[in-house]
Amino acid sequence: MVSRALDVLLLGPPGAGKGTQAKRIAAAFEVLHISTGDMLRDEVAKGSGLGQEAKEYMNRGDLVPDALVGKMLTKLLHSRRGALGCVYDGYPRTTAQEALLEDLLAELNRRVDVALYLDVPDRELLARITGRRSCPSCGAVYHVATQPPRTEGVCDACGTTLVQRDDDKAAVVRERLKVYRKHTAPLLKLYEDRGILREVDGAVNPDEVFKRLREAMGSIGK
Ligand code: AP5
C-alpha cells in the first residue's frame, strides 16, 4: 500500500500490454485503474450519447476527440478525490490530454510520478491484437494462442462468452498504430525531458514484464 498518492502512466502502442500490466499495478499498489478505452467501451455498450459519438471514431481507429475524453476523465477524478492514486492506461494520448491531466492532478496536489513505456516491436503487436479475446462482462483479457481461457471462448472468471473487439480487425489495428505514432508517441520525449520516463521491454512474458516494471519504478510508491 502506498503512503501518499501514486500516479503512474502506462504508455505504449496498441497491444503493448498496457491493460494487462495496469491491472497488476493497480492491485499491487492499491490504486485506481483508469482505462479510457474501457470507459468508452462501457459508454458504447450502454448506448449513451457519448458512446454513440465515440463509437464512430473507435471503429475506424481514430482518437475520440480530446473534449469528450477530457470530460469523462474530469468527472471520474473529481468523483474519486480520495483515491490513493491511479494507473492511467491509454491516457494521455495527445499533448492537450497531457495538459488536462497535469491540471487535474495539480488541483489534487498530485502529479505524474512515473511514465512507464512498454516497448514492443510492431510485428508482435498485430499478432497480439488480432488474437485478443475480451470478456464484455468483467473485462478480463485473453489471447487465443498465448493466454487462452480454460474453455475455448468462455471467460474463466465469470463464464461469459468472449468477444473480439470491433477495432481489433487487422485494417483498423494498422490505423490505430498510425494514429499512435502521430499523436501519442511524441509524448515520450516530454516525459523523458521531465526525467520521469522509464522504458521497459514489453516483449517478454507478462510476469517478467511486471517484474521489470516494478524494478523500473525503483522506490516510487514504496
Ligand atoms: P484502448 O482500449 O486504450 O486501446 P489501445 O491503447 O489501442 O490498447 P489496447 O487495449 O489495444 O492494448 P493494450 O496495450 O492494453 O494491450 P493488452 O494488455 O490488452 O483504446 C481503444 C480506442 O478507444 C482507441 O483506438 C481510441 O479510439 C479510443 N480511446 C481510448 N482512450 C482514448 C484517449 N485517451 N483519447 C482518445 N481516444 C481514446 O494486450 C493485448 C493482447 O496481448 C492481449 O491478448 C494480451 O493477452 C496479450 N498480451 C499482453 N501482454 C503480453 C505479453 N507480455 N506477451 C504476450 N502477449 C501479451
mmCIF file of C-alpha atoms and ligand atoms in Angstrom:
data_model
loop_
_atom_site.group_PDB
_atom_site.id
_atom_site.type_symbol
_atom_site.label_atom_id
_atom_site.label_comp_id
_atom_site.label_asym_id
_atom_site.label_seq_id
_atom_site.Cartn_x
_atom_site.Cartn_y
_atom_site.Cartn_z
ATOM 1 C CA MET A 1 0.000 0.000 0.000
ATOM 2 C CA VAL A 2 1.318 3.478 -0.892
ATOM 3 C CA SER A 3 1.866 6.101 1.834
ATOM 4 C CA ARG A 4 0.955 9.024 -0.465
ATOM 5 C CA ALA A 5 -0.929 9.221 -3.731
ATOM 6 C CA LEU A 6 0.823 7.482 -6.592
ATOM 7 C CA ASP A 7 0.052 8.410 -10.196
ATOM 8 C CA VAL A 8 1.526 6.133 -12.841
ATOM 9 C CA LEU A 9 1.176 6.360 -16.624
ATOM 10 C CA LEU A 10 1.385 3.285 -18.816
ATOM 11 C CA LEU A 11 2.372 4.277 -22.327
ATOM 12 C CA GLY A 12 2.832 2.185 -25.424
ATOM 13 C CA PRO A 13 1.280 1.319 -28.764
ATOM 14 C CA PRO A 14 -1.941 -0.691 -29.175
ATOM 15 C CA GLY A 15 -1.329 -4.235 -27.946
ATOM 16 C CA ALA A 16 1.787 -3.381 -25.930
ATOM 17 C CA GLY A 17 0.184 -4.864 -22.805
ATOM 18 C CA LYS A 18 -0.918 -1.662 -21.064
ATOM 19 C CA GLY A 19 -4.233 -3.124 -19.877
ATOM 20 C CA THR A 20 -2.627 -6.391 -18.751
ATOM 21 C CA GLN A 21 0.012 -4.595 -16.686
ATOM 22 C CA ALA A 22 -2.243 -1.779 -15.443
ATOM 23 C CA LYS A 23 -4.451 -4.340 -13.675
ATOM 24 C CA ARG A 24 -1.394 -5.779 -11.931
ATOM 25 C CA ILE A 25 -0.038 -2.380 -10.921
ATOM 26 C CA ALA A 26 -3.447 -1.311 -9.610
ATOM 27 C CA ALA A 27 -3.681 -4.455 -7.479
ATOM 28 C CA ALA A 28 -0.089 -4.279 -6.214
ATOM 29 C CA PHE A 29 -0.204 -0.578 -5.247
ATOM 30 C CA GLU A 30 -3.926 -0.387 -4.398
ATOM 31 C CA VAL A 31 -4.510 2.444 -6.848
ATOM 32 C CA LEU A 32 -7.390 3.029 -9.225
ATOM 33 C CA HIS A 33 -7.083 1.580 -12.738
ATOM 34 C CA ILE A 34 -8.256 4.168 -15.258
ATOM 35 C CA SER A 35 -8.642 2.823 -18.783
ATOM 36 C CA THR A 36 -10.217 5.410 -21.066
ATOM 37 C CA GLY A 37 -10.670 2.652 -23.681
ATOM 38 C CA ASP A 38 -12.723 0.547 -21.210
ATOM 39 C CA MET A 39 -14.702 3.613 -20.118
ATOM 40 C CA LEU A 40 -15.523 4.444 -23.740
ATOM 41 C CA ARG A 41 -16.493 0.830 -24.499
ATOM 42 C CA ASP A 42 -18.845 0.918 -21.487
ATOM 43 C CA GLU A 43 -20.491 4.037 -22.921
ATOM 44 C CA VAL A 44 -20.820 2.339 -26.311
ATOM 45 C CA ALA A 45 -22.390 -0.741 -24.666
ATOM 46 C CA LYS A 46 -24.858 1.468 -22.747
ATOM 47 C CA GLY A 47 -25.756 3.292 -25.963
ATOM 48 C CA SER A 48 -25.258 6.689 -24.294
ATOM 49 C CA GLY A 49 -24.856 9.871 -26.346
ATOM 50 C CA LEU A 50 -21.125 9.849 -25.623
ATOM 51 C CA GLY A 51 -20.931 6.174 -26.610
ATOM 52 C CA GLN A 52 -22.707 6.759 -29.897
ATOM 53 C CA GLU A 53 -20.380 9.611 -30.759
ATOM 54 C CA ALA A 54 -17.236 7.761 -29.638
ATOM 55 C CA LYS A 55 -18.086 4.541 -31.484
ATOM 56 C CA GLU A 56 -17.552 6.059 -34.919
ATOM 57 C CA TYR A 57 -14.046 7.227 -34.060
ATOM 58 C CA MET A 58 -13.123 3.975 -32.307
ATOM 59 C CA ASN A 59 -14.337 1.721 -35.100
ATOM 60 C CA ARG A 60 -12.164 3.446 -37.631
ATOM 61 C CA GLY A 61 -9.112 3.523 -35.340
ATOM 62 C CA ASP A 62 -9.132 7.265 -34.680
ATOM 63 C CA LEU A 63 -8.819 9.032 -31.361
ATOM 64 C CA VAL A 64 -12.041 10.150 -29.735
ATOM 65 C CA PRO A 65 -11.918 13.991 -29.532
ATOM 66 C CA ASP A 66 -9.990 15.391 -26.556
ATOM 67 C CA ALA A 67 -13.010 17.317 -25.270
ATOM 68 C CA LEU A 68 -15.149 14.168 -24.926
ATOM 69 C CA VAL A 69 -12.459 12.089 -23.256
ATOM 70 C CA GLY A 70 -11.428 15.035 -21.074
ATOM 71 C CA LYS A 71 -14.957 15.470 -19.744
ATOM 72 C CA MET A 72 -15.113 11.784 -18.851
ATOM 73 C CA LEU A 73 -11.738 11.839 -17.068
ATOM 74 C CA THR A 74 -12.512 15.064 -15.189
ATOM 75 C CA LYS A 75 -15.763 13.602 -13.881
ATOM 76 C CA LEU A 76 -14.017 10.434 -12.744
ATOM 77 C CA LEU A 77 -11.102 12.164 -10.997
ATOM 78 C CA HIS A 78 -13.438 14.622 -9.274
ATOM 79 C CA SER A 79 -15.599 11.795 -8.006
ATOM 80 C CA ARG A 80 -12.599 9.789 -6.770
ATOM 81 C CA ARG A 81 -10.660 12.508 -4.985
ATOM 82 C CA GLY A 82 -9.988 10.154 -2.072
ATOM 83 C CA ALA A 83 -8.238 7.516 -4.213
ATOM 84 C CA LEU A 84 -4.674 6.660 -3.251
ATOM 85 C CA GLY A 85 -3.650 7.375 -6.808
ATOM 86 C CA CYS A 86 -4.240 5.983 -10.261
ATOM 87 C CA VAL A 87 -2.661 3.990 -13.010
ATOM 88 C CA TYR A 88 -3.612 5.551 -16.357
ATOM 89 C CA ASP A 89 -3.961 3.029 -19.172
ATOM 90 C CA GLY A 90 -4.409 4.718 -22.543
ATOM 91 C CA TYR A 91 -4.424 8.292 -21.257
ATOM 92 C CA PRO A 92 -2.978 10.761 -22.203
ATOM 93 C CA ARG A 93 -2.762 10.293 -25.977
ATOM 94 C CA THR A 94 -2.263 13.902 -27.086
ATOM 95 C CA THR A 95 -0.485 16.959 -25.729
ATOM 96 C CA ALA A 96 -3.880 18.527 -24.914
ATOM 97 C CA GLN A 97 -4.786 15.462 -22.835
ATOM 98 C CA GLU A 98 -1.439 15.627 -21.073
ATOM 99 C CA ALA A 99 -2.066 19.285 -20.149
ATOM 100 C CA LEU A 100 -5.512 18.475 -18.766
ATOM 101 C CA LEU A 101 -4.169 15.629 -16.639
ATOM 102 C CA GLU A 102 -1.483 17.869 -15.216
ATOM 103 C CA ASP A 103 -4.108 20.490 -14.283
ATOM 104 C CA LEU A 104 -6.457 17.947 -12.736
ATOM 105 C CA LEU A 105 -3.678 16.413 -10.651
ATOM 106 C CA ALA A 106 -2.395 19.848 -9.587
ATOM 107 C CA GLU A 107 -5.893 20.606 -8.204
ATOM 108 C CA LEU A 108 -5.454 17.498 -6.043
ATOM 109 C CA ASN A 109 -1.870 18.413 -5.076
ATOM 110 C CA ARG A 110 -0.621 15.493 -7.119
ATOM 111 C CA ARG A 111 1.497 14.974 -10.203
ATOM 112 C CA VAL A 112 2.515 12.171 -12.540
ATOM 113 C CA ASP A 113 5.172 10.263 -10.601
ATOM 114 C CA VAL A 114 6.377 8.000 -13.357
ATOM 115 C CA ALA A 115 5.634 7.278 -17.031
ATOM 116 C CA LEU A 116 6.262 3.633 -17.917
ATOM 117 C CA TYR A 117 6.731 2.916 -21.608
ATOM 118 C CA LEU A 118 6.226 -0.640 -22.871
ATOM 119 C CA ASP A 119 8.400 -1.219 -25.904
ATOM 120 C CA VAL A 120 7.140 -3.990 -28.230
ATOM 121 C CA PRO A 121 8.170 -4.496 -31.879
ATOM 122 C CA ASP A 122 5.457 -3.834 -34.462
ATOM 123 C CA ARG A 123 5.474 -7.397 -35.802
ATOM 124 C CA GLU A 124 4.354 -8.690 -32.400
ATOM 125 C CA LEU A 125 1.667 -6.047 -31.840
ATOM 126 C CA LEU A 126 -0.516 -7.156 -34.728
ATOM 127 C CA ALA A 127 -0.372 -10.830 -33.664
ATOM 128 C CA ARG A 128 -1.264 -9.890 -30.101
ATOM 129 C CA ILE A 129 -4.214 -7.719 -31.007
ATOM 130 C CA THR A 130 -5.785 -9.914 -33.659
ATOM 131 C CA GLY A 131 -5.571 -12.890 -31.234
ATOM 132 C CA ARG A 132 -7.035 -10.977 -28.308
ATOM 133 C CA ARG A 133 -10.408 -12.023 -26.899
ATOM 134 C CA SER A 134 -12.100 -9.941 -24.203
ATOM 135 C CA CYS A 135 -14.860 -10.545 -21.702
ATOM 136 C CA PRO A 136 -17.636 -7.986 -22.282
ATOM 137 C CA SER A 137 -18.872 -8.542 -18.751
ATOM 138 C CA CYS A 138 -15.858 -8.417 -16.379
ATOM 139 C CA GLY A 139 -13.176 -7.026 -18.727
ATOM 140 C CA ALA A 140 -10.772 -9.992 -18.450
ATOM 141 C CA VAL A 141 -8.430 -10.232 -21.446
ATOM 142 C CA TYR A 142 -7.140 -13.408 -23.142
ATOM 143 C CA HIS A 143 -5.161 -14.357 -26.210
ATOM 144 C CA VAL A 144 -6.146 -17.351 -28.339
ATOM 145 C CA ALA A 145 -2.560 -18.635 -28.516
ATOM 146 C CA THR A 146 -0.584 -17.233 -25.588
ATOM 147 C CA GLN A 147 -3.200 -16.779 -22.828
ATOM 148 C CA PRO A 148 -6.195 -18.954 -23.749
ATOM 149 C CA PRO A 149 -9.102 -19.384 -21.331
ATOM 150 C CA ARG A 150 -9.596 -22.858 -19.801
ATOM 151 C CA THR A 151 -12.666 -23.434 -22.025
ATOM 152 C CA GLU A 152 -12.376 -22.021 -25.530
ATOM 153 C CA GLY A 153 -14.373 -18.813 -25.963
ATOM 154 C CA VAL A 154 -15.545 -18.640 -22.333
ATOM 155 C CA CYS A 155 -14.296 -16.285 -19.605
ATOM 156 C CA ASP A 156 -12.536 -18.162 -16.755
ATOM 157 C CA ALA A 157 -13.588 -15.506 -14.261
ATOM 158 C CA CYS A 158 -17.320 -15.138 -14.937
ATOM 159 C CA GLY A 159 -18.368 -17.657 -17.611
ATOM 160 C CA THR A 160 -19.420 -15.023 -20.181
ATOM 161 C CA THR A 161 -18.831 -15.690 -23.902
ATOM 162 C CA LEU A 162 -15.662 -13.904 -25.033
ATOM 163 C CA VAL A 163 -15.751 -11.456 -27.925
ATOM 164 C CA GLN A 164 -13.312 -9.866 -30.360
ATOM 165 C CA ARG A 165 -13.317 -6.073 -30.107
ATOM 166 C CA ASP A 166 -14.729 -4.311 -33.183
ATOM 167 C CA ASP A 167 -11.489 -2.325 -33.521
ATOM 168 C CA ASP A 168 -9.252 -5.418 -33.314
ATOM 169 C CA LYS A 169 -9.582 -6.278 -37.013
ATOM 170 C CA ALA A 170 -6.251 -6.032 -38.874
ATOM 171 C CA ALA A 171 -7.167 -2.979 -41.029
ATOM 172 C CA VAL A 172 -8.318 -0.951 -38.011
ATOM 173 C CA VAL A 173 -5.268 -2.014 -35.995
ATOM 174 C CA ARG A 174 -2.968 -0.626 -38.703
ATOM 175 C CA GLU A 175 -4.794 2.701 -38.482
ATOM 176 C CA ARG A 176 -4.539 2.687 -34.656
ATOM 177 C CA LEU A 177 -0.785 2.161 -34.947
ATOM 178 C CA LYS A 178 -0.503 5.109 -37.355
ATOM 179 C CA VAL A 179 -2.537 7.329 -35.031
ATOM 180 C CA TYR A 180 -0.389 6.229 -32.066
ATOM 181 C CA ARG A 181 2.822 7.201 -33.866
ATOM 182 C CA LYS A 182 1.483 10.565 -34.944
ATOM 183 C CA HIS A 183 -0.266 11.768 -31.779
ATOM 184 C CA THR A 184 0.874 9.737 -28.782
ATOM 185 C CA ALA A 185 4.491 8.648 -29.338
ATOM 186 C CA PRO A 186 5.682 12.308 -29.199
ATOM 187 C CA LEU A 187 4.621 12.408 -25.518
ATOM 188 C CA LEU A 188 7.520 10.078 -24.678
ATOM 189 C CA LYS A 189 10.008 12.887 -25.286
ATOM 190 C CA LEU A 190 8.063 15.171 -22.995
ATOM 191 C CA TYR A 191 8.251 12.701 -20.088
ATOM 192 C CA GLU A 192 11.878 11.935 -20.898
ATOM 193 C CA ASP A 193 12.681 15.645 -20.643
ATOM 194 C CA ARG A 194 10.984 15.710 -17.239
ATOM 195 C CA GLY A 195 13.166 12.792 -16.144
ATOM 196 C CA ILE A 196 10.224 10.506 -15.283
ATOM 197 C CA LEU A 197 10.166 8.202 -18.326
ATOM 198 C CA ARG A 198 11.150 4.564 -17.763
ATOM 199 C CA GLU A 199 11.358 2.254 -20.775
ATOM 200 C CA VAL A 200 10.693 -1.451 -20.276
ATOM 201 C CA ASP A 201 10.920 -4.329 -22.746
ATOM 202 C CA GLY A 202 7.284 -5.390 -23.186
ATOM 203 C CA ALA A 203 8.106 -8.306 -25.498
ATOM 204 C CA VAL A 204 8.751 -10.834 -22.737
ATOM 205 C CA ASN A 205 6.098 -12.824 -20.839
ATOM 206 C CA PRO A 206 3.596 -10.838 -18.716
ATOM 207 C CA ASP A 207 5.104 -11.941 -15.353
ATOM 208 C CA GLU A 208 8.556 -10.849 -16.469
ATOM 209 C CA VAL A 209 7.195 -7.536 -17.823
ATOM 210 C CA PHE A 210 5.559 -6.852 -14.455
ATOM 211 C CA LYS A 211 8.784 -7.679 -12.595
ATOM 212 C CA ARG A 212 10.720 -5.276 -14.832
ATOM 213 C CA LEU A 213 8.108 -2.539 -14.432
ATOM 214 C CA ARG A 214 8.421 -2.775 -10.660
ATOM 215 C CA GLU A 215 12.195 -2.655 -10.938
ATOM 216 C CA ALA A 216 11.950 0.389 -13.220
ATOM 217 C CA MET A 217 9.762 2.135 -10.635
ATOM 218 C CA GLY A 218 12.517 1.712 -8.057
ATOM 219 C CA SER A 219 11.478 3.301 -4.782
ATOM 220 C CA ILE A 220 8.483 5.113 -6.323
ATOM 221 C CA GLY A 221 5.349 4.037 -4.495
ATOM 222 C CA LYS A 222 7.196 2.473 -1.540
HETATM 223 P P1 AP5 B 1 -7.685 1.242 -25.854
HETATM 224 O O1 AP5 B 1 -8.650 0.251 -25.396
HETATM 225 O O2 AP5 B 1 -6.962 2.065 -24.865
HETATM 226 O O3 AP5 B 1 -6.700 0.527 -26.880
HETATM 227 P P2 AP5 B 1 -5.113 0.654 -27.157
HETATM 228 O O4 AP5 B 1 -4.391 1.753 -26.481
HETATM 229 O O5 AP5 B 1 -5.031 0.610 -28.626
HETATM 230 O O6 AP5 B 1 -4.543 -0.543 -26.443
HETATM 231 P P3 AP5 B 1 -5.071 -1.992 -26.438
HETATM 232 O O7 AP5 B 1 -6.229 -2.109 -25.483
HETATM 233 O O8 AP5 B 1 -5.317 -2.492 -27.823
HETATM 234 O O9 AP5 B 1 -3.807 -2.792 -25.955
HETATM 235 P P4 AP5 B 1 -3.050 -2.884 -24.566
HETATM 236 O O10 AP5 B 1 -1.754 -2.171 -24.673
HETATM 237 O O11 AP5 B 1 -3.956 -2.504 -23.432
HETATM 238 O O12 AP5 B 1 -2.748 -4.430 -24.541
HETATM 239 P P5 AP5 B 1 -3.449 -5.642 -23.746
HETATM 240 O O13 AP5 B 1 -2.945 -5.665 -22.340
HETATM 241 O O14 AP5 B 1 -4.921 -5.672 -23.949
HETATM 242 O O15 AP5 B 1 -8.411 2.292 -26.853
HETATM 243 C C1 AP5 B 1 -9.296 1.848 -27.864
HETATM 244 C C2 AP5 B 1 -9.814 3.050 -28.623
HETATM 245 O O16 AP5 B 1 -10.536 3.918 -27.724
HETATM 246 C C3 AP5 B 1 -8.747 3.952 -29.262
HETATM 247 O O17 AP5 B 1 -8.334 3.497 -30.538
HETATM 248 C C4 AP5 B 1 -9.484 5.296 -29.337
HETATM 249 O O18 AP5 B 1 -10.396 5.311 -30.399
HETATM 250 C C5 AP5 B 1 -10.296 5.287 -28.046
HETATM 251 N N1 AP5 B 1 -9.555 5.902 -26.918
HETATM 252 C C6 AP5 B 1 -9.145 5.296 -25.766
HETATM 253 N N2 AP5 B 1 -8.505 6.157 -24.981
HETATM 254 C C7 AP5 B 1 -8.512 7.368 -25.628
HETATM 255 C C8 AP5 B 1 -7.983 8.638 -25.322
HETATM 256 N N3 AP5 B 1 -7.317 8.883 -24.194
HETATM 257 N N4 AP5 B 1 -8.163 9.633 -26.231
HETATM 258 C C9 AP5 B 1 -8.839 9.425 -27.383
HETATM 259 N N5 AP5 B 1 -9.365 8.228 -27.743
HETATM 260 C C10 AP5 B 1 -9.195 7.193 -26.870
HETATM 261 O O19 AP5 B 1 -2.772 -6.874 -24.530
HETATM 262 C C11 AP5 B 1 -3.069 -7.122 -25.897
HETATM 263 C C12 AP5 B 1 -3.041 -8.638 -26.164
HETATM 264 O O20 AP5 B 1 -1.726 -9.137 -25.957
HETATM 265 C C13 AP5 B 1 -3.950 -9.453 -25.229
HETATM 266 O O21 AP5 B 1 -4.497 -10.534 -25.911
HETATM 267 C C14 AP5 B 1 -2.998 -9.935 -24.124
HETATM 268 O O22 AP5 B 1 -3.446 -11.146 -23.587
HETATM 269 C C15 AP5 B 1 -1.694 -10.106 -24.900
HETATM 270 N N6 AP5 B 1 -0.503 -9.793 -24.095
HETATM 271 C C16 AP5 B 1 -0.382 -8.817 -23.164
HETATM 272 N N7 AP5 B 1 0.878 -8.810 -22.644
HETATM 273 C C17 AP5 B 1 1.553 -9.811 -23.291
HETATM 274 C C18 AP5 B 1 2.910 -10.286 -23.194
HETATM 275 N N8 AP5 B 1 3.789 -9.736 -22.361
HETATM 276 N N9 AP5 B 1 3.258 -11.312 -24.009
HETATM 277 C C19 AP5 B 1 2.354 -11.863 -24.887
HETATM 278 N N10 AP5 B 1 1.061 -11.452 -25.001
HETATM 279 C C20 AP5 B 1 0.670 -10.428 -24.214
#
